[in-house]
């Protein structure tokens, strides 16, 4: 005759093993789901950061250079005119959002100014340096440093005399400008001073 007690014990043991296997499988599935969710979130974040680096750009427009005794510069910085040395000490760079870019705070951007033999990285925080100033043009409130729409335009003025490692531009000297948005997107423009710089004049570079 069969031992019913032993068969019952075997059945209970099998059931316990089965339940344990189900629990292990459920835990493993939960871990996989959590891992997949984490990887998806990381991928989305990486994708957003990459997209921002590509799309969040400043469009650099007209650039005007000023000889140090130009009336507009003397008035804006509150300095008296000095002996002429016929160099460009200030440049005004018109910037706006590139197509498809999200809003950009220019005071949190960085700007690299370089010549053939030197370069300077300038923080956009105009409260901590005397190199950069912002002038609002189209569709912007006074003191705003944020480009929010395609219609917004701002002039970023750089004082080359105060930029560490740079000197004012001389005749025919080249200047490279790299603007870098907080998200990492960069725009590049190369300029060249005129062949002859006259005292008190301004020039489109």
mmCIF file with all atom_site columns, N, CA and C in Angstrom, residues 126-162:
data_model
loop_
_atom_site.group_PDB
_atom_site.id
_atom_site.type_symbol
_atom_site.label_atom_id
_atom_site.label_alt_id
_atom_site.label_comp_id
_atom_site.label_asym_id
_atom_site.label_entity_id
_atom_site.label_seq_id
_atom_site.pdbx_PDB_ins_code
_atom_site.Cartn_x
_atom_site.Cartn_y
_atom_site.Cartn_z
_atom_site.occupancy
_atom_site.B_iso_or_equiv
_atom_site.pdbx_formal_charge
_atom_site.auth_seq_id
_atom_site.auth_comp_id
_atom_site.auth_asym_id
_atom_site.auth_atom_id
_atom_site.pdbx_PDB_model_num
ATOM 1   N N  . UNK A 1 126 ? 27.680 89.491 -15.787 1.00 0.00 ? 126 UNK A N  1
ATOM 2   C CA . UNK A 1 126 ? 28.206 90.850 -15.851 1.00 0.00 ? 126 UNK A CA 1
ATOM 3   C C  . UNK A 1 126 ? 28.296 91.514 -14.483 1.00 0.00 ? 126 UNK A C  1
ATOM 4   N N  . UNK A 1 127 ? 27.834 90.831 -13.435 1.00 0.00 ? 127 UNK A N  1
ATOM 5   C CA . UNK A 1 127 ? 27.951 91.386 -12.090 1.00 0.00 ? 127 UNK A CA 1
ATOM 6   C C  . UNK A 1 127 ? 29.287 91.024 -11.443 1.00 0.00 ? 127 UNK A C  1
ATOM 7   N N  . UNK A 1 128 ? 30.017 90.118 -12.064 1.00 0.00 ? 128 UNK A N  1
ATOM 8   C CA . UNK A 1 128 ? 31.283 89.682 -11.471 1.00 0.00 ? 128 UNK A CA 1
ATOM 9   C C  . UNK A 1 128 ? 32.490 90.073 -12.314 1.00 0.00 ? 128 UNK A C  1
ATOM 10  N N  . UNK A 1 129 ? 32.287 90.746 -13.420 1.00 0.00 ? 129 UNK A N  1
ATOM 11  C CA . UNK A 1 129 ? 33.428 91.172 -14.222 1.00 0.00 ? 129 UNK A CA 1
ATOM 12  C C  . UNK A 1 129 ? 33.084 92.467 -14.950 1.00 0.00 ? 129 UNK A C  1
ATOM 13  N N  . UNK A 1 130 ? 34.119 93.134 -15.439 1.00 0.00 ? 130 UNK A N  1
ATOM 14  C CA . UNK A 1 130 ? 33.924 94.387 -16.167 1.00 0.00 ? 130 UNK A CA 1
ATOM 15  C C  . UNK A 1 130 ? 34.271 94.209 -17.640 1.00 0.00 ? 130 UNK A C  1
ATOM 16  N N  . UNK A 1 131 ? 34.086 92.998 -18.120 1.00 0.00 ? 131 UNK A N  1
ATOM 17  C CA . UNK A 1 131 ? 34.394 92.704 -19.521 1.00 0.00 ? 131 UNK A CA 1
ATOM 18  C C  . UNK A 1 131 ? 33.139 92.726 -20.380 1.00 0.00 ? 131 UNK A C  1
ATOM 19  N N  . UNK A 1 132 ? 32.010 92.294 -19.824 1.00 0.00 ? 132 UNK A N  1
ATOM 20  C CA . UNK A 1 132 ? 30.801 92.117 -20.624 1.00 0.00 ? 132 UNK A CA 1
ATOM 21  C C  . UNK A 1 132 ? 29.656 92.974 -20.093 1.00 0.00 ? 132 UNK A C  1
ATOM 22  N N  . UNK A 1 133 ? 28.884 93.528 -21.029 1.00 0.00 ? 133 UNK A N  1
ATOM 23  C CA . UNK A 1 133 ? 27.651 94.255 -20.718 1.00 0.00 ? 133 UNK A CA 1
ATOM 24  C C  . UNK A 1 133 ? 26.569 93.806 -21.691 1.00 0.00 ? 133 UNK A C  1
ATOM 25  N N  . UNK A 1 134 ? 25.309 93.935 -21.265 1.00 0.00 ? 134 UNK A N  1
ATOM 26  C CA . UNK A 1 134 ? 24.185 93.542 -22.111 1.00 0.00 ? 134 UNK A CA 1
ATOM 27  C C  . UNK A 1 134 ? 23.305 94.753 -22.402 1.00 0.00 ? 134 UNK A C  1
ATOM 28  N N  . UNK A 1 135 ? 22.895 94.853 -23.661 1.00 0.00 ? 135 UNK A N  1
ATOM 29  C CA . UNK A 1 135 ? 21.979 95.911 -24.083 1.00 0.00 ? 135 UNK A CA 1
ATOM 30  C C  . UNK A 1 135 ? 20.791 95.262 -24.785 1.00 0.00 ? 135 UNK A C  1
ATOM 31  N N  . UNK A 1 136 ? 19.591 95.508 -24.252 1.00 0.00 ? 136 UNK A N  1
ATOM 32  C CA . UNK A 1 136 ? 18.380 94.894 -24.789 1.00 0.00 ? 136 UNK A CA 1
ATOM 33  C C  . UNK A 1 136 ? 17.910 95.677 -26.017 1.00 0.00 ? 136 UNK A C  1
ATOM 34  N N  . UNK A 1 137 ? 17.574 94.946 -27.073 1.00 0.00 ? 137 UNK A N  1
ATOM 35  C CA . UNK A 1 137 ? 17.075 95.593 -28.282 1.00 0.00 ? 137 UNK A CA 1
ATOM 36  C C  . UNK A 1 137 ? 15.611 95.247 -28.494 1.00 0.00 ? 137 UNK A C  1
ATOM 37  N N  . UNK A 1 138 ? 15.328 94.196 -29.256 1.00 0.00 ? 138 UNK A N  1
ATOM 38  C CA . UNK A 1 138 ? 13.966 93.857 -29.645 1.00 0.00 ? 138 UNK A CA 1
ATOM 39  C C  . UNK A 1 138 ? 13.269 92.988 -28.603 1.00 0.00 ? 138 UNK A C  1
ATOM 40  N N  . UNK A 1 139 ? 12.035 93.366 -28.254 1.00 0.00 ? 139 UNK A N  1
ATOM 41  C CA . UNK A 1 139 ? 11.108 92.523 -27.474 1.00 0.00 ? 139 UNK A CA 1
ATOM 42  C C  . UNK A 1 139 ? 11.626 92.151 -26.096 1.00 0.00 ? 139 UNK A C  1
ATOM 43  N N  . UNK A 1 140 ? 12.543 92.918 -25.550 1.00 0.00 ? 140 UNK A N  1
ATOM 44  C CA . UNK A 1 140 ? 13.111 92.557 -24.248 1.00 0.00 ? 140 UNK A CA 1
ATOM 45  C C  . UNK A 1 140 ? 12.903 93.673 -23.233 1.00 0.00 ? 140 UNK A C  1
ATOM 46  N N  . UNK A 1 141 ? 12.618 93.265 -21.995 1.00 0.00 ? 141 UNK A N  1
ATOM 47  C CA . UNK A 1 141 ? 12.515 94.231 -20.905 1.00 0.00 ? 141 UNK A CA 1
ATOM 48  C C  . UNK A 1 141 ? 13.907 94.691 -20.494 1.00 0.00 ? 141 UNK A C  1
ATOM 49  N N  . UNK A 1 142 ? 13.956 95.879 -19.926 1.00 0.00 ? 142 UNK A N  1
ATOM 50  C CA . UNK A 1 142 ? 15.229 96.404 -19.444 1.00 0.00 ? 142 UNK A CA 1
ATOM 51  C C  . UNK A 1 142 ? 15.796 95.486 -18.371 1.00 0.00 ? 142 UNK A C  1
ATOM 52  N N  . UNK A 1 143 ? 17.083 95.275 -18.416 1.00 0.00 ? 143 UNK A N  1
ATOM 53  C CA . UNK A 1 143 ? 17.829 94.433 -17.468 1.00 0.00 ? 143 UNK A CA 1
ATOM 54  C C  . UNK A 1 143 ? 17.622 92.937 -17.685 1.00 0.00 ? 143 UNK A C  1
ATOM 55  N N  . UNK A 1 144 ? 16.803 92.546 -18.657 1.00 0.00 ? 144 UNK A N  1
ATOM 56  C CA . UNK A 1 144 ? 16.638 91.121 -18.941 1.00 0.00 ? 144 UNK A CA 1
ATOM 57  C C  . UNK A 1 144 ? 17.868 90.594 -19.672 1.00 0.00 ? 144 UNK A C  1
ATOM 58  N N  . UNK A 1 145 ? 18.281 89.382 -19.326 1.00 0.00 ? 145 UNK A N  1
ATOM 59  C CA . UNK A 1 145 ? 19.404 88.750 -20.026 1.00 0.00 ? 145 UNK A CA 1
ATOM 60  C C  . UNK A 1 145 ? 18.980 87.430 -20.661 1.00 0.00 ? 145 UNK A C  1
ATOM 61  N N  . UNK A 1 146 ? 17.670 87.206 -20.755 1.00 0.00 ? 146 UNK A N  1
ATOM 62  C CA . UNK A 1 146 ? 17.150 85.938 -21.276 1.00 0.00 ? 146 UNK A CA 1
ATOM 63  C C  . UNK A 1 146 ? 16.554 86.132 -22.663 1.00 0.00 ? 146 UNK A C  1
ATOM 64  N N  . UNK A 1 147 ? 17.071 85.380 -23.616 1.00 0.00 ? 147 UNK A N  1
ATOM 65  C CA . UNK A 1 147 ? 16.451 85.301 -24.939 1.00 0.00 ? 147 UNK A CA 1
ATOM 66  C C  . UNK A 1 147 ? 15.399 84.206 -24.879 1.00 0.00 ? 147 UNK A C  1
ATOM 67  N N  . UNK A 1 148 ? 14.128 84.591 -25.016 1.00 0.00 ? 148 UNK A N  1
ATOM 68  C CA . UNK A 1 148 ? 13.043 83.619 -24.861 1.00 0.00 ? 148 UNK A CA 1
ATOM 69  C C  . UNK A 1 148 ? 12.359 83.286 -26.177 1.00 0.00 ? 148 UNK A C  1
ATOM 70  N N  . UNK A 1 149 ? 12.358 84.218 -27.123 1.00 0.00 ? 149 UNK A N  1
ATOM 71  C CA . UNK A 1 149 ? 11.663 84.024 -28.396 1.00 0.00 ? 149 UNK A CA 1
ATOM 72  C C  . UNK A 1 149 ? 12.585 84.370 -29.554 1.00 0.00 ? 149 UNK A C  1
ATOM 73  N N  . UNK A 1 150 ? 12.180 83.936 -30.738 1.00 0.00 ? 150 UNK A N  1
ATOM 74  C CA . UNK A 1 150 ? 12.969 84.208 -31.938 1.00 0.00 ? 150 UNK A CA 1
ATOM 75  C C  . UNK A 1 150 ? 13.086 85.706 -32.209 1.00 0.00 ? 150 UNK A C  1
ATOM 76  N N  . UNK A 1 151 ? 12.096 86.483 -31.772 1.00 0.00 ? 151 UNK A N  1
ATOM 77  C CA . UNK A 1 151 ? 12.112 87.919 -32.036 1.00 0.00 ? 151 UNK A CA 1
ATOM 78  C C  . UNK A 1 151 ? 13.074 88.667 -31.117 1.00 0.00 ? 151 UNK A C  1
ATOM 79  N N  . UNK A 1 152 ? 13.443 88.045 -30.001 1.00 0.00 ? 152 UNK A N  1
ATOM 80  C CA . UNK A 1 152 ? 14.320 88.716 -29.034 1.00 0.00 ? 152 UNK A CA 1
ATOM 81  C C  . UNK A 1 152 ? 15.717 88.908 -29.610 1.00 0.00 ? 152 UNK A C  1
ATOM 82  N N  . UNK A 1 153 ? 16.273 90.090 -29.367 1.00 0.00 ? 153 UNK A N  1
ATOM 83  C CA . UNK A 1 153 ? 17.650 90.354 -29.790 1.00 0.00 ? 153 UNK A CA 1
ATOM 84  C C  . UNK A 1 153 ? 18.350 91.165 -28.712 1.00 0.00 ? 153 UNK A C  1
ATOM 85  N N  . UNK A 1 154 ? 19.605 90.833 -28.499 1.00 0.00 ? 154 UNK A N  1
ATOM 86  C CA . UNK A 1 154 ? 20.390 91.528 -27.489 1.00 0.00 ? 154 UNK A CA 1
ATOM 87  C C  . UNK A 1 154 ? 21.793 91.785 -28.022 1.00 0.00 ? 154 UNK A C  1
ATOM 88  N N  . UNK A 1 155 ? 22.376 92.873 -27.557 1.00 0.00 ? 155 UNK A N  1
ATOM 89  C CA . UNK A 1 155 ? 23.766 93.176 -27.882 1.00 0.00 ? 155 UNK A CA 1
ATOM 90  C C  . UNK A 1 155 ? 24.624 92.849 -26.667 1.00 0.00 ? 155 UNK A C  1
ATOM 91  N N  . UNK A 1 156 ? 25.633 92.025 -26.899 1.00 0.00 ? 156 UNK A N  1
ATOM 92  C CA . UNK A 1 156 ? 26.611 91.711 -25.858 1.00 0.00 ? 156 UNK A CA 1
ATOM 93  C C  . UNK A 1 156 ? 27.865 92.517 -26.174 1.00 0.00 ? 156 UNK A C  1
ATOM 94  N N  . UNK A 1 157 ? 28.225 93.403 -25.271 1.00 0.00 ? 157 UNK A N  1
ATOM 95  C CA . UNK A 1 157 ? 29.401 94.247 -25.488 1.00 0.00 ? 157 UNK A CA 1
ATOM 96  C C  . UNK A 1 157 ? 30.587 93.705 -24.689 1.00 0.00 ? 157 UNK A C  1
ATOM 97  N N  . UNK A 1 158 ? 31.710 93.563 -25.374 1.00 0.00 ? 158 UNK A N  1
ATOM 98  C CA . UNK A 1 158 ? 32.937 93.080 -24.731 1.00 0.00 ? 158 UNK A CA 1
ATOM 99  C C  . UNK A 1 158 ? 33.973 94.194 -24.702 1.00 0.00 ? 158 UNK A C  1
ATOM 100 N N  . UNK A 1 159 ? 34.566 94.393 -23.543 1.00 0.00 ? 159 UNK A N  1
ATOM 101 C CA . UNK A 1 159 ? 35.661 95.337 -23.385 1.00 0.00 ? 159 UNK A CA 1
ATOM 102 C C  . UNK A 1 159 ? 36.964 94.553 -23.482 1.00 0.00 ? 159 UNK A C  1
ATOM 103 N N  . UNK A 1 160 ? 37.594 94.604 -24.631 1.00 0.00 ? 160 UNK A N  1
ATOM 104 C CA . UNK A 1 160 ? 38.803 93.811 -24.860 1.00 0.00 ? 160 UNK A CA 1
ATOM 105 C C  . UNK A 1 160 ? 39.953 94.246 -23.958 1.00 0.00 ? 160 UNK A C  1
ATOM 106 N N  . UNK A 1 161 ? 39.958 95.506 -23.573 1.00 0.00 ? 161 UNK A N  1
ATOM 107 C CA . UNK A 1 161 ? 41.038 96.004 -22.714 1.00 0.00 ? 161 UNK A CA 1
ATOM 108 C C  . UNK A 1 161 ? 41.008 95.352 -21.340 1.00 0.00 ? 161 UNK A C  1
ATOM 109 N N  . UNK A 1 162 ? 39.811 94.931 -20.904 1.00 0.00 ? 162 UNK A N  1
ATOM 110 C CA . UNK A 1 162 ? 39.668 94.337 -19.572 1.00 0.00 ? 162 UNK A CA 1
ATOM 111 C C  . UNK A 1 162 ? 39.657 92.816 -19.582 1.00 0.00 ? 162 UNK A C  1
#
